[in-house]
PDB file of C-alpha atoms in Angstrom:
ATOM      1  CA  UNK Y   1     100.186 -84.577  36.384  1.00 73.00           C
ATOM      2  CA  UNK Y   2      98.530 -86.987  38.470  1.00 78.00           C
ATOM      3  CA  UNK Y   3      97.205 -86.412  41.672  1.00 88.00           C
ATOM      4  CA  UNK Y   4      96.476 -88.983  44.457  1.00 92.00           C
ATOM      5  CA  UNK Y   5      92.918 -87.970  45.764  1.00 94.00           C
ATOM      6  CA  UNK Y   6      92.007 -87.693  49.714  1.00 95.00           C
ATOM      7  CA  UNK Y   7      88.561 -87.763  51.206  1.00 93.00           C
ATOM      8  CA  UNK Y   8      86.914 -86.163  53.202  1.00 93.00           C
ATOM      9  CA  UNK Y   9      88.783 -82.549  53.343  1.00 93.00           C
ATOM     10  CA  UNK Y  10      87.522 -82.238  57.013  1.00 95.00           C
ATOM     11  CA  UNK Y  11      86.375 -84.199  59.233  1.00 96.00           C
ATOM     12  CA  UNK Y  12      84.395 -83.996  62.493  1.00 97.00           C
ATOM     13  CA  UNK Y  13      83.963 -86.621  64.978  1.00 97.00           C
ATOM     14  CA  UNK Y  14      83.597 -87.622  68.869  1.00 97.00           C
ATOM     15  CA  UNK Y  15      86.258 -88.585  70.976  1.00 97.00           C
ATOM     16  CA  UNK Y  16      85.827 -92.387  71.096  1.00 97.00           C
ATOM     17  CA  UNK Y  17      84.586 -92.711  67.475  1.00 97.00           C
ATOM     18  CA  UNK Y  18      85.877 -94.822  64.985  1.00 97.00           C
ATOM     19  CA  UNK Y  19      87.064 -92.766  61.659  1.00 97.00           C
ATOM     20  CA  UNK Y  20      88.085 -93.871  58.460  1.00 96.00           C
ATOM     21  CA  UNK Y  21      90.207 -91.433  56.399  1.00 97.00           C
ATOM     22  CA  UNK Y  22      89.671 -92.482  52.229  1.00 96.00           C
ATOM     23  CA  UNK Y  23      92.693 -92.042  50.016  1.00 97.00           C
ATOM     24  CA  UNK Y  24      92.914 -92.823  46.085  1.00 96.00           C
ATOM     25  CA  UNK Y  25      96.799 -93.394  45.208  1.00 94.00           C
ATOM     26  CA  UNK Y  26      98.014 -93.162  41.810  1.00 91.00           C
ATOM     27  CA  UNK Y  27      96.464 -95.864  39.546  1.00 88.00           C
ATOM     28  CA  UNK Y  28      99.676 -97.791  38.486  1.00 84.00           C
ATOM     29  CA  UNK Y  29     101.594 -96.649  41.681  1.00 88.00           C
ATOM     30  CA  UNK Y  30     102.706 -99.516  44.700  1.00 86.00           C
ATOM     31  CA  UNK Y  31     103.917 -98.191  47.788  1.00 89.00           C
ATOM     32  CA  UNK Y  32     101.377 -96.106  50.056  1.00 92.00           C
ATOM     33  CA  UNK Y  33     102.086 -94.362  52.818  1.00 94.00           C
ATOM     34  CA  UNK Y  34     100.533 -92.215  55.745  1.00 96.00           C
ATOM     35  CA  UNK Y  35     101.683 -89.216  57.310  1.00 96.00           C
ATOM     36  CA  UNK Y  36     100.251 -86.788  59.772  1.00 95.00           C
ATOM     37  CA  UNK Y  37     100.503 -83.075  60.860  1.00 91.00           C
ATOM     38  CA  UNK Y  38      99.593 -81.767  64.440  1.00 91.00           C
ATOM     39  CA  UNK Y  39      98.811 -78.054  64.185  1.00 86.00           C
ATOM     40  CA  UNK Y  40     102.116 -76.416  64.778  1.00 81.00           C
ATOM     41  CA  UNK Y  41     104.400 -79.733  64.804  1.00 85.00           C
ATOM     42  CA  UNK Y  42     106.170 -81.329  62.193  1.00 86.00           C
ATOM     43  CA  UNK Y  43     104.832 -83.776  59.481  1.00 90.00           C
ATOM     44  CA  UNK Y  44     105.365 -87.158  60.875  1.00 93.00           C
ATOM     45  CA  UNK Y  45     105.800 -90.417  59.256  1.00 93.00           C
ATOM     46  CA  UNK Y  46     102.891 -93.209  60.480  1.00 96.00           C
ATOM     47  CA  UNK Y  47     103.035 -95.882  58.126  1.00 95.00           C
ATOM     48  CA  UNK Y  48     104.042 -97.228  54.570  1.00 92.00           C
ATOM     49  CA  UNK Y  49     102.268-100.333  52.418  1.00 92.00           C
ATOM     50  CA  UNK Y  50     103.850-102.545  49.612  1.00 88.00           C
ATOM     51  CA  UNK Y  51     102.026-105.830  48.457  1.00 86.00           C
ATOM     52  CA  UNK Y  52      99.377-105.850  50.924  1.00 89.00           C
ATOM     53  CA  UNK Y  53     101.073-105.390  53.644  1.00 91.00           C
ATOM     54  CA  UNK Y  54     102.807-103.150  56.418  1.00 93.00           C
ATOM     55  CA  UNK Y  55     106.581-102.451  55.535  1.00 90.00           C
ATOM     56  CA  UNK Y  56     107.136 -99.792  58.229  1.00 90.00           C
ATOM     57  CA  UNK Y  57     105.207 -98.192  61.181  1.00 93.00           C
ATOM     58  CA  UNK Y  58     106.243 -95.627  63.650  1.00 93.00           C
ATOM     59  CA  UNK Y  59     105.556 -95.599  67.545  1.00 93.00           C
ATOM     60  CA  UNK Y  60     102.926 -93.611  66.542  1.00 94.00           C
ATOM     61  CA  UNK Y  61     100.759 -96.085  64.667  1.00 96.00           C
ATOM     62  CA  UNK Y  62      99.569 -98.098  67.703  1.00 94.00           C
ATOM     63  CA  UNK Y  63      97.029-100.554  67.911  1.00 94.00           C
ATOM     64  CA  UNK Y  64      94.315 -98.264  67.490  1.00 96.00           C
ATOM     65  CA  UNK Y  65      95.567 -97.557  63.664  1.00 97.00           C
ATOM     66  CA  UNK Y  66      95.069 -99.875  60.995  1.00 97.00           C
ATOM     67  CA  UNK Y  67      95.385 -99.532  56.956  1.00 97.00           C
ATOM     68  CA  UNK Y  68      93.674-101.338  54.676  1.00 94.00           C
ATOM     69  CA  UNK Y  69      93.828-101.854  50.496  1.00 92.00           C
ATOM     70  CA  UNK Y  70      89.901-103.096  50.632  1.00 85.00           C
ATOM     71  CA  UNK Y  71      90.328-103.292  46.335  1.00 86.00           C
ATOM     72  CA  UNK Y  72      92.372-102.131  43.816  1.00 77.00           C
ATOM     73  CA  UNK Y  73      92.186 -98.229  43.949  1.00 86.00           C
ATOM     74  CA  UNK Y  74      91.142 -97.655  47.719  1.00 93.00           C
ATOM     75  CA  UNK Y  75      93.769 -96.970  50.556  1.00 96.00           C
ATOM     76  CA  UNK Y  76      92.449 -96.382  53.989  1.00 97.00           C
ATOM     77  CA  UNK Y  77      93.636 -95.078  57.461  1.00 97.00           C
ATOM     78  CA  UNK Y  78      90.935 -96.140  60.230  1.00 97.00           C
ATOM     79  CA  UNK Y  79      91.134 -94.702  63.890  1.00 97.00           C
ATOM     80  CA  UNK Y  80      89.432 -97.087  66.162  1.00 96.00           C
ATOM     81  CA  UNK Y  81      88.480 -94.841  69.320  1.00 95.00           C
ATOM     82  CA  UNK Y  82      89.455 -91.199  68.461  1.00 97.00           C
ATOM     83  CA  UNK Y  83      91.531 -89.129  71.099  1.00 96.00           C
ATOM     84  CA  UNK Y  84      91.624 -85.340  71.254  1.00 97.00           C
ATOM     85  CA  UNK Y  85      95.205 -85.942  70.617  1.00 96.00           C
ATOM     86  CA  UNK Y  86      94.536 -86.974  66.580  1.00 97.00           C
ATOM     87  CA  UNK Y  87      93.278 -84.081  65.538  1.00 97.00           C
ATOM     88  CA  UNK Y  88      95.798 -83.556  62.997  1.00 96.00           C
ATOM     89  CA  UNK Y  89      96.053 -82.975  59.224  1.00 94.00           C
ATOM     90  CA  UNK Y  90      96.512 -86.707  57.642  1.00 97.00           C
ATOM     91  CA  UNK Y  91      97.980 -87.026  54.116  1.00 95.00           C
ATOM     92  CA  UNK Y  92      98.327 -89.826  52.040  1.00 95.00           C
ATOM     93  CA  UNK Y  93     101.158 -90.606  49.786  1.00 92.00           C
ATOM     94  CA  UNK Y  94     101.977 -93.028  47.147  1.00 90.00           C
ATOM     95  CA  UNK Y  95     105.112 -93.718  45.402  1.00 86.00           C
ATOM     96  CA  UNK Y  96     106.215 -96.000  42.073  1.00 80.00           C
ATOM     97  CA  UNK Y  97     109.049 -97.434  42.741  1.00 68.00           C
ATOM     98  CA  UNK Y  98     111.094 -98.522  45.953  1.00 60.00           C
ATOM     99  CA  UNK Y  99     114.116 -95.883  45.984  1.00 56.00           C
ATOM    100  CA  UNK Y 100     112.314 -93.462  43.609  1.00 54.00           C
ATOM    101  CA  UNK Y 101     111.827 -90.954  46.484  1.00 60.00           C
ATOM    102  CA  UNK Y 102     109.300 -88.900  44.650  1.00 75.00           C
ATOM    103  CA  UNK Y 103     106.517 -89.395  46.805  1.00 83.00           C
ATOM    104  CA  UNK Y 104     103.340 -87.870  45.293  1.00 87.00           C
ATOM    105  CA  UNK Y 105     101.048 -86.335  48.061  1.00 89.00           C
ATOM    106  CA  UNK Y 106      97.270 -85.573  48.804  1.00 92.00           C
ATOM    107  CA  UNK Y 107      95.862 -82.646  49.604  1.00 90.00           C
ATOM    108  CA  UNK Y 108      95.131 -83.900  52.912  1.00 93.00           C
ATOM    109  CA  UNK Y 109      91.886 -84.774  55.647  1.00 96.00           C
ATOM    110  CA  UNK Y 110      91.838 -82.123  58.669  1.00 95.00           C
ATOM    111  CA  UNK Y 111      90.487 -84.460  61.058  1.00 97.00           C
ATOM    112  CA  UNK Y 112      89.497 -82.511  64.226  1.00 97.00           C
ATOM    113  CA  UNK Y 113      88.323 -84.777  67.191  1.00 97.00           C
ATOM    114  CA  UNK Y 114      86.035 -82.989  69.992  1.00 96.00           C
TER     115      UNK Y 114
ATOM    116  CA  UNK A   1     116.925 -90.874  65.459  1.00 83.00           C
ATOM    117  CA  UNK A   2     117.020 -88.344  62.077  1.00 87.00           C
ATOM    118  CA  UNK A   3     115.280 -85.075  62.508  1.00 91.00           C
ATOM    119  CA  UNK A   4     115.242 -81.732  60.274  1.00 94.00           C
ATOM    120  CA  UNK A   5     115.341 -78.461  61.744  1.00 94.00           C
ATOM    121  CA  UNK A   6     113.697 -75.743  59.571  1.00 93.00           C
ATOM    122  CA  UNK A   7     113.538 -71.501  59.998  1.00 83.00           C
ATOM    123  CA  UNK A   8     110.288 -70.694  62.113  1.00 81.00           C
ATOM    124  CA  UNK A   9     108.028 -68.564  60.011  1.00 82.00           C
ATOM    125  CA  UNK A  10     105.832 -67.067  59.089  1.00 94.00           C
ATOM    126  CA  UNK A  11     108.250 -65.250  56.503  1.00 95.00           C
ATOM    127  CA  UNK A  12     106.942 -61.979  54.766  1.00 97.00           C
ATOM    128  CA  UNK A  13     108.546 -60.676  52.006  1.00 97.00           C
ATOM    129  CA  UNK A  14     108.047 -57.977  49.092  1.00 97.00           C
ATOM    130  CA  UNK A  15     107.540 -59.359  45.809  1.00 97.00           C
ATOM    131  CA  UNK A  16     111.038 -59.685  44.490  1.00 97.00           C
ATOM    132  CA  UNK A  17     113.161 -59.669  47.413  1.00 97.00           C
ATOM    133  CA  UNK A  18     115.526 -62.397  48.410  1.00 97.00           C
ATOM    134  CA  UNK A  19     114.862 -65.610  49.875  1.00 97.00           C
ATOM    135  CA  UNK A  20     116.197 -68.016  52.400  1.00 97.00           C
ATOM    136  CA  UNK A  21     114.813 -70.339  54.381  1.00 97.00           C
ATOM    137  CA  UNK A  22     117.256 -72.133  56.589  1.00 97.00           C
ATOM    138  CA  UNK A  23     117.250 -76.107  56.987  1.00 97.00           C
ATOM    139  CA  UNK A  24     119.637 -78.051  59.088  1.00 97.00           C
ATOM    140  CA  UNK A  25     119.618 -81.615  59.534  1.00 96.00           C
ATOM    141  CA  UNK A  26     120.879 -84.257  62.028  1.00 94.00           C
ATOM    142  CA  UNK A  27     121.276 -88.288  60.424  1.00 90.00           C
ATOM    143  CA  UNK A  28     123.549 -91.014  60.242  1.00 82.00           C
ATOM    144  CA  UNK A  29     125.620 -91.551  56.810  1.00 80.00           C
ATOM    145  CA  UNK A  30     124.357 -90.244  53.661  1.00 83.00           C
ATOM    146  CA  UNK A  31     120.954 -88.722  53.687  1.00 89.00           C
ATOM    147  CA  UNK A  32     118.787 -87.750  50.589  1.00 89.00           C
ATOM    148  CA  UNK A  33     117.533 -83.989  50.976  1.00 92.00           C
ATOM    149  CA  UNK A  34     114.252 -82.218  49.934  1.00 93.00           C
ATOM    150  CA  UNK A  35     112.362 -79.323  49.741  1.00 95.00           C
ATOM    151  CA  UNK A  36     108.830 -79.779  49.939  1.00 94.00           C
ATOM    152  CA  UNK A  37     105.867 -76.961  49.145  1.00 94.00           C
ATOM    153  CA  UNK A  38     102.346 -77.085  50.064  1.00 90.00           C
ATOM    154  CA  UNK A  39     100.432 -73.959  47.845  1.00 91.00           C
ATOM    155  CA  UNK A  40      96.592 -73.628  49.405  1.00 85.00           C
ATOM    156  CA  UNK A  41      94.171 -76.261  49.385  1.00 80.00           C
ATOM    157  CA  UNK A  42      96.671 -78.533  47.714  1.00 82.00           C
ATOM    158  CA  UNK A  43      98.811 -81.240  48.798  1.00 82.00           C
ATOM    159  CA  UNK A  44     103.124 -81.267  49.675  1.00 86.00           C
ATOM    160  CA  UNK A  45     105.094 -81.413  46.187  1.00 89.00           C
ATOM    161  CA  UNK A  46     108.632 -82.136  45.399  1.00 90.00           C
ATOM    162  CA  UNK A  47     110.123 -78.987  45.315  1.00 95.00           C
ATOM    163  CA  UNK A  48     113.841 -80.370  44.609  1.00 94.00           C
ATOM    164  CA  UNK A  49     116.005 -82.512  45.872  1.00 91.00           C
ATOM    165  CA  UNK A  50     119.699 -83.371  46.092  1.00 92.00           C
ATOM    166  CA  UNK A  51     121.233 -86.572  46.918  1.00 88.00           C
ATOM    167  CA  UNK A  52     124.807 -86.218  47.513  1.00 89.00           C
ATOM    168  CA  UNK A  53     126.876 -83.624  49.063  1.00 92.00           C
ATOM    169  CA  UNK A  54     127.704 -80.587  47.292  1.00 95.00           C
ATOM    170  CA  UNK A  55     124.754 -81.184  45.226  1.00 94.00           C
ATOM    171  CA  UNK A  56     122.501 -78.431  44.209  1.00 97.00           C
ATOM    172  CA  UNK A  57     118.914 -78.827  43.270  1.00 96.00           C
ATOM    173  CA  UNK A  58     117.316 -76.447  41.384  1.00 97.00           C
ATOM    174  CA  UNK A  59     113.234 -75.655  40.408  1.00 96.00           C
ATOM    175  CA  UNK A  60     111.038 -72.799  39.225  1.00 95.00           C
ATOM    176  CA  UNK A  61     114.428 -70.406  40.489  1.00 97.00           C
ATOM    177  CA  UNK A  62     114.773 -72.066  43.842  1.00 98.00           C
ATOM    178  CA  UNK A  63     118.249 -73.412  44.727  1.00 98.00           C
ATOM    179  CA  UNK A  64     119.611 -75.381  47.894  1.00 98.00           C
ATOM    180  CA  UNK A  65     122.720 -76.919  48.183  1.00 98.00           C
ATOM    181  CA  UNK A  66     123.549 -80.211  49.859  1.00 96.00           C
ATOM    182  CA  UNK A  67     126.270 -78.889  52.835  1.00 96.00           C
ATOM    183  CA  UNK A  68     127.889 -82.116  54.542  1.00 93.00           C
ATOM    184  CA  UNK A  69     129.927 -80.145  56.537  1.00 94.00           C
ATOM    185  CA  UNK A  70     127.460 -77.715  57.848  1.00 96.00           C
ATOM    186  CA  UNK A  71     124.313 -80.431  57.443  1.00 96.00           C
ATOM    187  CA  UNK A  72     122.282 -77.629  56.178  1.00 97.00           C
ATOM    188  CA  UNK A  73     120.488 -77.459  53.098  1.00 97.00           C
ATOM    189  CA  UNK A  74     118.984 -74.202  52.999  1.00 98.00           C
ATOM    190  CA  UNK A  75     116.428 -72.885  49.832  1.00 98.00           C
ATOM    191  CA  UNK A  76     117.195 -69.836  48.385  1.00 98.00           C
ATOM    192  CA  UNK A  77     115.612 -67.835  45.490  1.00 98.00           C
ATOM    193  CA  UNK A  78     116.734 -64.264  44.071  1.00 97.00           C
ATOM    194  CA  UNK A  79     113.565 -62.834  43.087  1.00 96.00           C
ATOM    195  CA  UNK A  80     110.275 -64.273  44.713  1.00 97.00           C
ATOM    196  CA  UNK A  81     106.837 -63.774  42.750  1.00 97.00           C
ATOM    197  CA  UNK A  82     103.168 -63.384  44.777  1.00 97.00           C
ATOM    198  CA  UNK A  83     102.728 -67.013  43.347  1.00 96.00           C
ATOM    199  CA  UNK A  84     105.410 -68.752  45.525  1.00 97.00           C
ATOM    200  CA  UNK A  85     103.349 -67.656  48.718  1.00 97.00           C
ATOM    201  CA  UNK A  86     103.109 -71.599  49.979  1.00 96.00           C
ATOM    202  CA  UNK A  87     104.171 -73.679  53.105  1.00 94.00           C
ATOM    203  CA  UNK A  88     107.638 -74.881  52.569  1.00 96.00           C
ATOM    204  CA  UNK A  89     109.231 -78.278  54.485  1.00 95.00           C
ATOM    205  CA  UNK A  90     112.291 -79.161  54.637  1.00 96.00           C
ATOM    206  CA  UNK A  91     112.841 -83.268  54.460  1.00 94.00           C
ATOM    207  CA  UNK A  92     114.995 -85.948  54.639  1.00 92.00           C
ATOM    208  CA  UNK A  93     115.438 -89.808  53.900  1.00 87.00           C
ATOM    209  CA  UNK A  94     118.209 -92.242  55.638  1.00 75.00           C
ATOM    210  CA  UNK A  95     120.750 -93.489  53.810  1.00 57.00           C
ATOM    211  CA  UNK A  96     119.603 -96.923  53.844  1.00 52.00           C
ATOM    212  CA  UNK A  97     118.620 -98.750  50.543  1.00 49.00           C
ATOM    213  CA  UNK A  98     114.860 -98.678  50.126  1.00 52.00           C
ATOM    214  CA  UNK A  99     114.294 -96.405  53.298  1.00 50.00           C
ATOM    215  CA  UNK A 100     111.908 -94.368  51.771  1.00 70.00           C
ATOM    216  CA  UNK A 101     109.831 -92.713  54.852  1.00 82.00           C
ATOM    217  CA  UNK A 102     110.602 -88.687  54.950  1.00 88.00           C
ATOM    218  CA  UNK A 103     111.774 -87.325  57.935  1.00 91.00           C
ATOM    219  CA  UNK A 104     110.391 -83.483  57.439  1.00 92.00           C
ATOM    220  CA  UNK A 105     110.832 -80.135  59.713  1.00 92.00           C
ATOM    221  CA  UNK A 106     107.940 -78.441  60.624  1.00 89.00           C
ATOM    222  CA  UNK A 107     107.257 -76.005  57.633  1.00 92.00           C
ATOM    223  CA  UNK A 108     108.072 -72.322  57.159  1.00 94.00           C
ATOM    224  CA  UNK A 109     105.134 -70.318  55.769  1.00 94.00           C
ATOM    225  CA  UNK A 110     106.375 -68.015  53.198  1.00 96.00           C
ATOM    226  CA  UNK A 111     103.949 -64.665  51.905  1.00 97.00           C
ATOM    227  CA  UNK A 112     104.797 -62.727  49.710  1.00 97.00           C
ATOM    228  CA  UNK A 113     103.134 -59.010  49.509  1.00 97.00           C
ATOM    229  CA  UNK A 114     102.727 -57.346  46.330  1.00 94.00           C
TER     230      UNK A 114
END
């Protein structure tokens, strides 16, 4: 089956660095998404991309988040100025078809900020 | 908003014992419902799903069936193998067309001891 690829596994950084999580969705797939999981806490929703653009964000996904498409198998999360507070496992998703709600997941980034 | 209340685990079990792992779920109209499993070092897979109530969804001897009237949708197998020792979440969609962004509990982690 095929898998949509996340890099790095783990990640360590500074509080106040910038971060860019790496995710390879499905070749012919279109929608992308990002989730997170806080140690403990349930996996939350951040944000989903169709056509090279943001379709949804949650509260979340401030100003401090931003996704990016740079070419045509690349999909990036980047995390300005880190905060303790997202150290969390991020996956990536990525999905054919709007309303086909298999969503096809990553193995995820543990990004832990110190 | 939606949210998706899911059994605390851990959960340890004998090798073919009974399984259930409890799911309850709060949204407005007609939700789609998932099961979700993470197995170690890899990423969340569909599990099953059901969209409709009274549904049942069905997968590698797992069962849950969509309860409108309770809003529970709890996963169930008769006979659980060392190999389904995984992280199991418990997710949701809205009802509205094209709303594709989960809504997921927290995750139960199931082991099960030879």
């Amino acid at each position: 089956e095929p898998e949509v690829t996340q890099t790095p596994s783990h990640q360590v950084t500074q509080m106040g660095q910038e971060v860019i999580l790496r995710c390879v969705p499905i070749s012919n797939h279109l929608y992308f998404y990002w989730y997170r999981q806080i140690l403990g806490q349930k996996v939350e929703f951040l944000v989903s991309f169709y056509n090279n653009e943001i379709s949804e964000k949650s509260e979340i996904f401030d100003d401090q988040f931003s996704v990016e498409r740079p070419d045509g198998s690349n999909f990036t999360l980047k995390i300005r100025s880190t905060k303790l507070e997202d150290s969390a496992m991020y996956f990536c998703a990525s999905s054919g078809n709007l309303g086909n709600e298999k969503l096809f997941f990553g193995s995820g980034t543990q990004l832990s900020v110190l | 908003g939606d949210s998706v209340t899911q059994m605390e685990g851990p959960v340890t079990l004998s090798e073919e014992a009974f399984l259930t792992i409890n799911c309850t779920y709060t949204a407005t109209g007609y939700p789609s419902l998932f099961w979700y499993v993470q197995y170690p070092g890899e990423g969340l897979q569909l599990l099953l799903k059901a969209t409709k109530a009274d549904d049942k969804g069905s997968n590698k001897g797992f069962e849950a069936t969509y309860r409108k009237e309770t809003t529970s949708f709890h996963l169930e197998k008769g006979s659980v193998q060392v190999s389904d020792s995984a992280v199991y979440f418990c997710a949701l969609t809205g009802s509205n067309f094209g709303n594709e962004k989960l809504t997921f509990g927290t995750g139960t982690r199931l082991t099960i001891i030879p």
